[in-house]
mmCIF file of C-alpha atoms in Angstrom:
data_model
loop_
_atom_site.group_PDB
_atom_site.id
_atom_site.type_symbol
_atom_site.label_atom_id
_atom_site.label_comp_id
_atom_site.label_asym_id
_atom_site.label_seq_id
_atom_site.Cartn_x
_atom_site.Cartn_y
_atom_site.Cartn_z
ATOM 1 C CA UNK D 1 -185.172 43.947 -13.171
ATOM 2 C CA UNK D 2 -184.312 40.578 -12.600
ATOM 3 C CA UNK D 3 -181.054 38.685 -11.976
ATOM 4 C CA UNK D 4 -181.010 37.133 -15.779
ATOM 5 C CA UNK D 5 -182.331 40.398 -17.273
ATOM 6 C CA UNK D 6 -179.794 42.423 -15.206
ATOM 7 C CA UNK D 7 -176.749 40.010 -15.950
ATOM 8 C CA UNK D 8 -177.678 39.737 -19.636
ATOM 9 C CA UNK D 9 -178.461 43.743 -19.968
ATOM 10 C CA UNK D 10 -174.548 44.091 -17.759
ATOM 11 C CA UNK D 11 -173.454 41.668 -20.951
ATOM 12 C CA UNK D 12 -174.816 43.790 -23.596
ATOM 13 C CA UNK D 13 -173.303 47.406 -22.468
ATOM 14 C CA UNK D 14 -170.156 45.364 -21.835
ATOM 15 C CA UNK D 15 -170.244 44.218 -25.908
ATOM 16 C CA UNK D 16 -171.198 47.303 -27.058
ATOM 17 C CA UNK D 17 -168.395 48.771 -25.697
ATOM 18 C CA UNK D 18 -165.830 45.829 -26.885
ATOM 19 C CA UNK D 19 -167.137 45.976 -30.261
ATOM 20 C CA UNK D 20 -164.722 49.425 -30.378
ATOM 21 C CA UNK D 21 -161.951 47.781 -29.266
ATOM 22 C CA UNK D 22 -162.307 44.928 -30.988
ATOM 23 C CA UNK D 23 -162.313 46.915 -34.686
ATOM 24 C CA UNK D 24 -159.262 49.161 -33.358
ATOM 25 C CA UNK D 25 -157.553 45.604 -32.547
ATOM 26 C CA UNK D 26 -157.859 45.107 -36.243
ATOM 27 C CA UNK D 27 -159.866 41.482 -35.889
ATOM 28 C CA UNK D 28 -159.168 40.532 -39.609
ATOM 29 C CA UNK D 29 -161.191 43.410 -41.034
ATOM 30 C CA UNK D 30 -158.761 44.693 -43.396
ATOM 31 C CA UNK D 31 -158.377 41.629 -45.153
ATOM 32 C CA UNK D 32 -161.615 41.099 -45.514
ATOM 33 C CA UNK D 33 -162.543 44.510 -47.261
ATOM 34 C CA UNK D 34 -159.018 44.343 -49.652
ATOM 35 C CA UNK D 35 -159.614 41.193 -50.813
ATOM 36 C CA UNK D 36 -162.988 40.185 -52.542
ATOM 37 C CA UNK D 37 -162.564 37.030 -52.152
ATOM 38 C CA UNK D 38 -161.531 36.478 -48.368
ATOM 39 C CA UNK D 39 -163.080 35.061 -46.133
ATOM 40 C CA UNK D 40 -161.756 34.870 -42.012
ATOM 41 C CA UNK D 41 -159.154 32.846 -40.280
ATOM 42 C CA UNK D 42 -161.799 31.415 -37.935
ATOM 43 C CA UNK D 43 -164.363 30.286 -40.844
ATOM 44 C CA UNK D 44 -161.790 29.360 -43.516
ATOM 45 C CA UNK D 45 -160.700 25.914 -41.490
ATOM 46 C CA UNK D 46 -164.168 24.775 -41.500
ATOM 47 C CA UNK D 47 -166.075 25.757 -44.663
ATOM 48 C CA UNK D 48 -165.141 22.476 -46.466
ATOM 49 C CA UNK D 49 -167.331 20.886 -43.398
ATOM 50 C CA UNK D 50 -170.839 22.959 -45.236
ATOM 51 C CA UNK D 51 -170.628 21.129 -48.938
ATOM 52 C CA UNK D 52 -171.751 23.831 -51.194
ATOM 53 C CA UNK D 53 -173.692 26.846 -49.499
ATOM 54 C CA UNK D 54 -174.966 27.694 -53.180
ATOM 55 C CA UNK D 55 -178.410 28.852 -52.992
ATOM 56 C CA UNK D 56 -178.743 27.864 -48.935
ATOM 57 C CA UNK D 57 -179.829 29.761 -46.200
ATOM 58 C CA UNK D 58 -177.633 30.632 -43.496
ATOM 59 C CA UNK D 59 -178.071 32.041 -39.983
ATOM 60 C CA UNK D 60 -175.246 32.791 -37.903
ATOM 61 C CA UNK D 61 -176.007 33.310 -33.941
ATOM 62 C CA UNK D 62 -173.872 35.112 -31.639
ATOM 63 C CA UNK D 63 -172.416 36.586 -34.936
ATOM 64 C CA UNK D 64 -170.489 40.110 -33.205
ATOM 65 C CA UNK D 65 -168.680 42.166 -35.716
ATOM 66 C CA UNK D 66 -169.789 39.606 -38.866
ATOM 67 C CA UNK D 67 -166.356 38.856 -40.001
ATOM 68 C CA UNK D 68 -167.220 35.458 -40.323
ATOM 69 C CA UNK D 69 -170.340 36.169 -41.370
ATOM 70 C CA UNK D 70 -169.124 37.596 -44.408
ATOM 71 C CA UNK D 71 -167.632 34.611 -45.756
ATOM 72 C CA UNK D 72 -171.060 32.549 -45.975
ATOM 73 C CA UNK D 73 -172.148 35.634 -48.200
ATOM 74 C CA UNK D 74 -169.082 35.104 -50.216
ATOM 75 C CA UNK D 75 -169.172 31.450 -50.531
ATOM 76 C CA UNK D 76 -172.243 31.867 -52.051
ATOM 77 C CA UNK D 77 -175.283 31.272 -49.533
ATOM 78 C CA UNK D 78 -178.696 32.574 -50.999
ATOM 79 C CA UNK D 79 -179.729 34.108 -47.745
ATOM 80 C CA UNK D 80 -177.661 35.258 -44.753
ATOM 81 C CA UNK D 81 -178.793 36.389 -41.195
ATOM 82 C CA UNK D 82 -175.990 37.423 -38.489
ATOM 83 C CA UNK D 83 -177.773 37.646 -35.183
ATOM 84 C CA UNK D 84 -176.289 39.515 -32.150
ATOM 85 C CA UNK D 85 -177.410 41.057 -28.728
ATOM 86 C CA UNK D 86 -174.958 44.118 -29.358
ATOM 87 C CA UNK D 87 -176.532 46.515 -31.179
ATOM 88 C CA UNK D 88 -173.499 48.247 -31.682
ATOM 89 C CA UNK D 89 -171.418 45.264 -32.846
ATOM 90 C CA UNK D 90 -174.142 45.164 -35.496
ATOM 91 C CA UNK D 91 -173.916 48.217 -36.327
ATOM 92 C CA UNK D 92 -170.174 48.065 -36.891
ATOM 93 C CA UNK D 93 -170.884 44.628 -38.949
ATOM 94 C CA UNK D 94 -173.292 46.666 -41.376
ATOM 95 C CA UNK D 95 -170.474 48.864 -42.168
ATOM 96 C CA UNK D 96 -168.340 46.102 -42.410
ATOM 97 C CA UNK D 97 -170.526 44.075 -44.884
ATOM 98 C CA UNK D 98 -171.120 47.095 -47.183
ATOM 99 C CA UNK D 99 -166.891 48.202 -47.336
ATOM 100 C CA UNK D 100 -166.990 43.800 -48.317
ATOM 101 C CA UNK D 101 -170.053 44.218 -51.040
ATOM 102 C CA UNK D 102 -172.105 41.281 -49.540
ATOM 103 C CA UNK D 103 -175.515 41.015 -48.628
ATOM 104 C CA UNK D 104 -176.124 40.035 -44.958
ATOM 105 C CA UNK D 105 -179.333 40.328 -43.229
ATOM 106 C CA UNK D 106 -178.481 41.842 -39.177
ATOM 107 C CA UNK D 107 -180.662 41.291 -36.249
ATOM 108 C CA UNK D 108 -180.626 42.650 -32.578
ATOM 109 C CA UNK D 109 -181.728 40.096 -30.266
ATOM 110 C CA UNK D 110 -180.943 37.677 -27.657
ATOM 111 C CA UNK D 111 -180.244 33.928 -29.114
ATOM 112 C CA UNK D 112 -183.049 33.333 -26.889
ATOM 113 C CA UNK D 113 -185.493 35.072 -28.482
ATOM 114 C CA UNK D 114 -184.021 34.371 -31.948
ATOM 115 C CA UNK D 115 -186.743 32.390 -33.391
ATOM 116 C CA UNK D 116 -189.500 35.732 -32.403
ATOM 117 C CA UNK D 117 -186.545 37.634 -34.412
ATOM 118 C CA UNK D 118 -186.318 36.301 -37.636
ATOM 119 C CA UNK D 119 -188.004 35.248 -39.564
ATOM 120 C CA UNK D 120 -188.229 31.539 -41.799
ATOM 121 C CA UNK D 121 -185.976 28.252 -41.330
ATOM 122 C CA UNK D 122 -182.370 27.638 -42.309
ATOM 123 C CA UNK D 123 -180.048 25.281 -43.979
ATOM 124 C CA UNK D 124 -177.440 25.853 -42.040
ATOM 125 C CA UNK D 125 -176.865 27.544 -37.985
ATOM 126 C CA UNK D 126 -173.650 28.406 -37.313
ATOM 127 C CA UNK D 127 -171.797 29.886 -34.510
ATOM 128 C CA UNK D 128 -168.184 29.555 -33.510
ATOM 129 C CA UNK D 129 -165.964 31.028 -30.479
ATOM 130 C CA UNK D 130 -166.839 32.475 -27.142
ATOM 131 C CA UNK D 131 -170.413 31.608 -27.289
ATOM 132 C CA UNK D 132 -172.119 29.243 -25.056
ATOM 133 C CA UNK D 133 -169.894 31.158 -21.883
ATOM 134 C CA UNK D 134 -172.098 33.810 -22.217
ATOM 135 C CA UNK D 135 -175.309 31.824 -22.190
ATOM 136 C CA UNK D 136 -176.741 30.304 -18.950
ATOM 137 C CA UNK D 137 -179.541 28.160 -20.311
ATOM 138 C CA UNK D 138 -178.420 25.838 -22.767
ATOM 139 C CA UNK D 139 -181.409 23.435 -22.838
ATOM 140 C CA UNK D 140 -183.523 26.512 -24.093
ATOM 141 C CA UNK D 141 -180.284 27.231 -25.875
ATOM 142 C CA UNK D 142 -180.370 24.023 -27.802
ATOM 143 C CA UNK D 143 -184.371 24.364 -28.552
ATOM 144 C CA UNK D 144 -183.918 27.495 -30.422
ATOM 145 C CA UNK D 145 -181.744 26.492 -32.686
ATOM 146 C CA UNK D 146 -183.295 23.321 -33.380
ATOM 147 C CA UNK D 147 -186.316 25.515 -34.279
ATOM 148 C CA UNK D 148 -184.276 27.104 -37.042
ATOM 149 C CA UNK D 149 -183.338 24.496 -38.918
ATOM 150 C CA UNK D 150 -185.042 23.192 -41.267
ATOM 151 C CA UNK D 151 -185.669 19.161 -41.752
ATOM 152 C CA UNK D 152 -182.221 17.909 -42.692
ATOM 153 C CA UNK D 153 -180.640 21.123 -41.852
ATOM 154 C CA UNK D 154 -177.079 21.263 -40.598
ATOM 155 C CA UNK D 155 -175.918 22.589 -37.412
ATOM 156 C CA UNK D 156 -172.043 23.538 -36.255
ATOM 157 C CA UNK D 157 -170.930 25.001 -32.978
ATOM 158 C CA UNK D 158 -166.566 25.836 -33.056
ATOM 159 C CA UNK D 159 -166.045 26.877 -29.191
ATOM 160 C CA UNK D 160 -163.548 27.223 -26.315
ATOM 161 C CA UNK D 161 -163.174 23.556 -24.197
ATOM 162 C CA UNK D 162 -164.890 23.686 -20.734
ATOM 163 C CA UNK D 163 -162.092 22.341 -19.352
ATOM 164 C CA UNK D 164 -159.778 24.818 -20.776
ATOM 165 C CA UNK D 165 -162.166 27.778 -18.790
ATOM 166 C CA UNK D 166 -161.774 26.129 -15.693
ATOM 167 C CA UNK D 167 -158.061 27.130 -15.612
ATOM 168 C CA UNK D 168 -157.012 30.258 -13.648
ATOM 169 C CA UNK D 169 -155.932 33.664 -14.555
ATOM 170 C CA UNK D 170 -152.589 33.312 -12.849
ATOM 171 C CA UNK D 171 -150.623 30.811 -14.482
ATOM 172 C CA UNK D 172 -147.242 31.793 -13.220
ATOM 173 C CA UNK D 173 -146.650 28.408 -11.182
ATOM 174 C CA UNK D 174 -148.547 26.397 -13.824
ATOM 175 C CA UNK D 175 -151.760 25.227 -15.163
ATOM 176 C CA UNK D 176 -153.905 25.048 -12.238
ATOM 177 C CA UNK D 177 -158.069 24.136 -11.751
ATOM 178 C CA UNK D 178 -160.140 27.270 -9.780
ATOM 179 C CA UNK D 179 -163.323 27.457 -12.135
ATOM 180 C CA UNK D 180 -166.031 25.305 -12.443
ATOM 181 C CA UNK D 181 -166.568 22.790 -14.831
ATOM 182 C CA UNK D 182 -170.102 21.806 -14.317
ATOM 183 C CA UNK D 183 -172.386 24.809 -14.848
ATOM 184 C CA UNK D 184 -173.963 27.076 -11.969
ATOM 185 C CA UNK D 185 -176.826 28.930 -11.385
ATOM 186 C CA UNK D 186 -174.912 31.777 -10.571
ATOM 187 C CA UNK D 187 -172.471 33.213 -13.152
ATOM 188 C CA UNK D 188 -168.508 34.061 -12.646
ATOM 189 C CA UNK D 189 -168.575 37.734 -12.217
ATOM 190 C CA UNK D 190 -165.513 39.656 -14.096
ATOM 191 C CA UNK D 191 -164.473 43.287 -14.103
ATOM 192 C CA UNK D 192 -162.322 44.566 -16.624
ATOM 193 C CA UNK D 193 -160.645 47.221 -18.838
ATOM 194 C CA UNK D 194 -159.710 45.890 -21.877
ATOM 195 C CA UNK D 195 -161.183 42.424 -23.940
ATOM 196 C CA UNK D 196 -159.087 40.015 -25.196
ATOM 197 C CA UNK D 197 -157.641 41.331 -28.242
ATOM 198 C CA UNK D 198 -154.602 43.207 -27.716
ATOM 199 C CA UNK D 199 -155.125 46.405 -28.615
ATOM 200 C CA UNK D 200 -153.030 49.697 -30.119
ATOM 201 C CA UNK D 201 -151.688 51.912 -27.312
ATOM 202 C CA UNK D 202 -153.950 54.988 -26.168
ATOM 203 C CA UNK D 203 -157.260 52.624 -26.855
ATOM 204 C CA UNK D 204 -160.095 53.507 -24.608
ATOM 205 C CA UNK D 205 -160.819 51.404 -21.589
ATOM 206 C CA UNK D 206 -164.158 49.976 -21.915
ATOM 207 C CA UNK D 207 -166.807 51.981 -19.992
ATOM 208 C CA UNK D 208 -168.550 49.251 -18.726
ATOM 209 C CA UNK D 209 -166.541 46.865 -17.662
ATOM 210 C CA UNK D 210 -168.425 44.114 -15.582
ATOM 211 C CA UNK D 211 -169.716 41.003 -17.444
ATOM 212 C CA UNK D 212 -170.962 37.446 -15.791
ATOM 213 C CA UNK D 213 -170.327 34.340 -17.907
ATOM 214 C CA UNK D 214 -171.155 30.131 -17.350
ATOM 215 C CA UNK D 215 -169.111 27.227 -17.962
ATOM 216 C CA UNK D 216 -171.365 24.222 -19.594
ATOM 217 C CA UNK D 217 -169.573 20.848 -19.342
ATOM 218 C CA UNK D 218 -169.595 19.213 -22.723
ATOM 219 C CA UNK D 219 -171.993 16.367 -21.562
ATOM 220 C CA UNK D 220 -174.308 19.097 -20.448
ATOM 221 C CA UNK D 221 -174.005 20.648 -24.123
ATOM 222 C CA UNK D 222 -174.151 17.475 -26.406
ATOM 223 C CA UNK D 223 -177.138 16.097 -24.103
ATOM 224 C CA UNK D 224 -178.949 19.333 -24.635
ATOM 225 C CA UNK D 225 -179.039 19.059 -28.440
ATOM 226 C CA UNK D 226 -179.826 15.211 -28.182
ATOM 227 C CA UNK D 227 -182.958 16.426 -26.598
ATOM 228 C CA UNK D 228 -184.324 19.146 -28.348
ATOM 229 C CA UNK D 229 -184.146 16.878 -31.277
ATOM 230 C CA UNK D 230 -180.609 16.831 -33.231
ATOM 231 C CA UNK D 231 -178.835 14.125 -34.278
ATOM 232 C CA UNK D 232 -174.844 13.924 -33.630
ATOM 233 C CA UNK D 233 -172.716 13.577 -36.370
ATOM 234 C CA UNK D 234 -169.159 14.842 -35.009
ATOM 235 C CA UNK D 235 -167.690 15.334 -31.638
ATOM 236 C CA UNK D 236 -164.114 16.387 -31.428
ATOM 237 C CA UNK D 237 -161.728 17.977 -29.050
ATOM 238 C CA UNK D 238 -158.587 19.272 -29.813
ATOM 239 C CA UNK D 239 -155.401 20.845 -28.764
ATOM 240 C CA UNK D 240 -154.957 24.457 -30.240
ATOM 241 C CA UNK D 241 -156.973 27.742 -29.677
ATOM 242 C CA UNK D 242 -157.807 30.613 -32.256
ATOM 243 C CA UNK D 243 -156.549 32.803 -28.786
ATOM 244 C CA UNK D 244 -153.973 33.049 -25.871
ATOM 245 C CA UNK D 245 -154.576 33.586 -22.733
ATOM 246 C CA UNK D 246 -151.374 32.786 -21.512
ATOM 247 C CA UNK D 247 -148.613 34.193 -23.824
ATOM 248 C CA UNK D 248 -145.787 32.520 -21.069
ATOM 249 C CA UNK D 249 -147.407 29.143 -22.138
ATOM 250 C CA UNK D 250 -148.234 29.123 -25.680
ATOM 251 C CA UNK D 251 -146.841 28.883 -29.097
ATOM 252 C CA UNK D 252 -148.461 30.110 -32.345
ATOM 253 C CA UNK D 253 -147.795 27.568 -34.718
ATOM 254 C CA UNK D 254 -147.315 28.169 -38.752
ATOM 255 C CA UNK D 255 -151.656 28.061 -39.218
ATOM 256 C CA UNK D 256 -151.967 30.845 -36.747
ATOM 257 C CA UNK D 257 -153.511 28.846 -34.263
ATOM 258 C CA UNK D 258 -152.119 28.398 -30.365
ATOM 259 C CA UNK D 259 -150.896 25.724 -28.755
ATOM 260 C CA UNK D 260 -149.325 24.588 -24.732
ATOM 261 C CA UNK D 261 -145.447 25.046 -25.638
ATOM 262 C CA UNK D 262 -144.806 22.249 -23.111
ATOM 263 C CA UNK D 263 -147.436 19.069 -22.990
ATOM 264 C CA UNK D 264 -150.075 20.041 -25.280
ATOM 265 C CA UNK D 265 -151.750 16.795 -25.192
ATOM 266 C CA UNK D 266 -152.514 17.490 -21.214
ATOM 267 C CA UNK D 267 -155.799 19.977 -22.433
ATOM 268 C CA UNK D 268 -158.327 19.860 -24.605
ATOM 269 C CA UNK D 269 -158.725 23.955 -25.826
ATOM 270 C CA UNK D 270 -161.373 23.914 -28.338
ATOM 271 C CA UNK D 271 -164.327 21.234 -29.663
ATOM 272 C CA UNK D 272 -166.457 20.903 -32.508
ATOM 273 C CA UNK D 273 -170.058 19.746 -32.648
ATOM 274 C CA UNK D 274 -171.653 19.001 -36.199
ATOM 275 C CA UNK D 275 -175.488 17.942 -35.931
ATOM 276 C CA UNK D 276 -178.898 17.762 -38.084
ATOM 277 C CA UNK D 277 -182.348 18.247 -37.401
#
């Protein structure tokens, strides 16, 4: 097995396994099945960005448990496709969809191979939060998903700033720079029990536990979409995250989202890329 196949195969036991936690952590699921008419935290900010998704088709890569996938369903798409290379995130986001009484259409694959996987050409290619860090390529990246849309078609990307994954784990003497900005061949290598999401007590560590990850400067990402073809509409950075890292260091504000208590203007946490084919 290769290096690639081996880190992205290391990636895909290590999902499978969070996609346990990651229901057990709650992750807005609830709400979503109570209330017909939901849609999630993450998506709701950003939906007036899509016009009307009445009778459009939308694909959403990188799509994990499909809690935002859900809402495209609800807001009235005419076709929706939630790609993922966790087959058992999918298979959580099947239940999911049916306990929510959408439609979505699931497929197992690597973005990579995502045009091979599905089939036709979309209106709309969304994917939002934690994505690109788990993608080493994202020339071939950036290809693929302008080979989904079709003419005219709109494409958003929601993620975490490079520069806010350059920061260290240990932030108890401050905000300091140990991970590189510009991408590597090589990924960062990371061994652990538990994902992000906090989690109820007597959770299950995660069985495999090792999981390699890129950072792409956001130069290397906005030129890689220039040249397979998309035009930029909207670049922005801002200063809140939809997750914290450091608890000792951030304040959730009224609108859920997390900001630097102290300074918040100092890092940029999250940017937004709207394009068209």
């Amino acid at each position: 097995m290769s290096s690639v196949s081996q880190w992205f195969a290391d990636n895909q036991s290590n999902w499978n396994d969070r996609a346990a936690q990651h229901e057990a952590a709650g992750y807005g699921i609830a709400e979503l099945v109570a209330n017909p008419d939901a849609v999630s935290s993450e998506l709701a900010p950003d939906l007036p960005r899509f016009g009307s998704l009445t009778g459009r088709d939308v694909l959403h890569l990188q799509c994990h448990l499909g809690t935002d996938t859900v809402g495209f369903a609800r807001r009235g798409a005419r076709r929706v496709v939630g790609l993922d290379l966790s087959d058992e995130s999918l298979r959580r986001a099947e239940q999911i969809t049916r306990a929510c009484g959408v439609q979505v259409e699931y497929v197992q694959a690597n973005v990579y191979d995502a045009r091979e996987a599905v089939r036709g050409q979309f209106d709309l290619v969304y994917t939002s939060l934690g994505v690109l860090c788990w993608l080493p390529d994202v020339d071939r990246w950036a290809q693929v998903v302008a080979s989904l849309l079709r003419p005219g078609g709109q494409f958003f990307i929601r993620d975490d700033h490079p520069m806010f994954m350059t920061v260290g784990e240990d932030v108890s003497q401050g905000l300091k720079i140990e991970l590189p900005y510009f991408q590597r061949e090589q990924p960062c290598t990371w061994e652990s029990e538990y994902s992000y999401m906090p989690v109820p007590e007597g959770t299950p560590p995660l069985t495999h536990r090792r999981n390699h990850q890129w950072n792409h400067s956001l130069s290397e990402i906005v030129t890689a979409l220039i040249r397979a073809g998309l035009v930029i509409d909207v670049l922005e950075e801002s200063t809140w995250s939809h997750w914290c890292p450091w608890p000792e260091l951030m304040v959730r504000e009224a609108d859920g989202r997390w900001r630097l208590r102290d300074n918040p203007d100092r890092l940029p946490l999250e940017f937004v890329i709207e394009a068209h084919r």
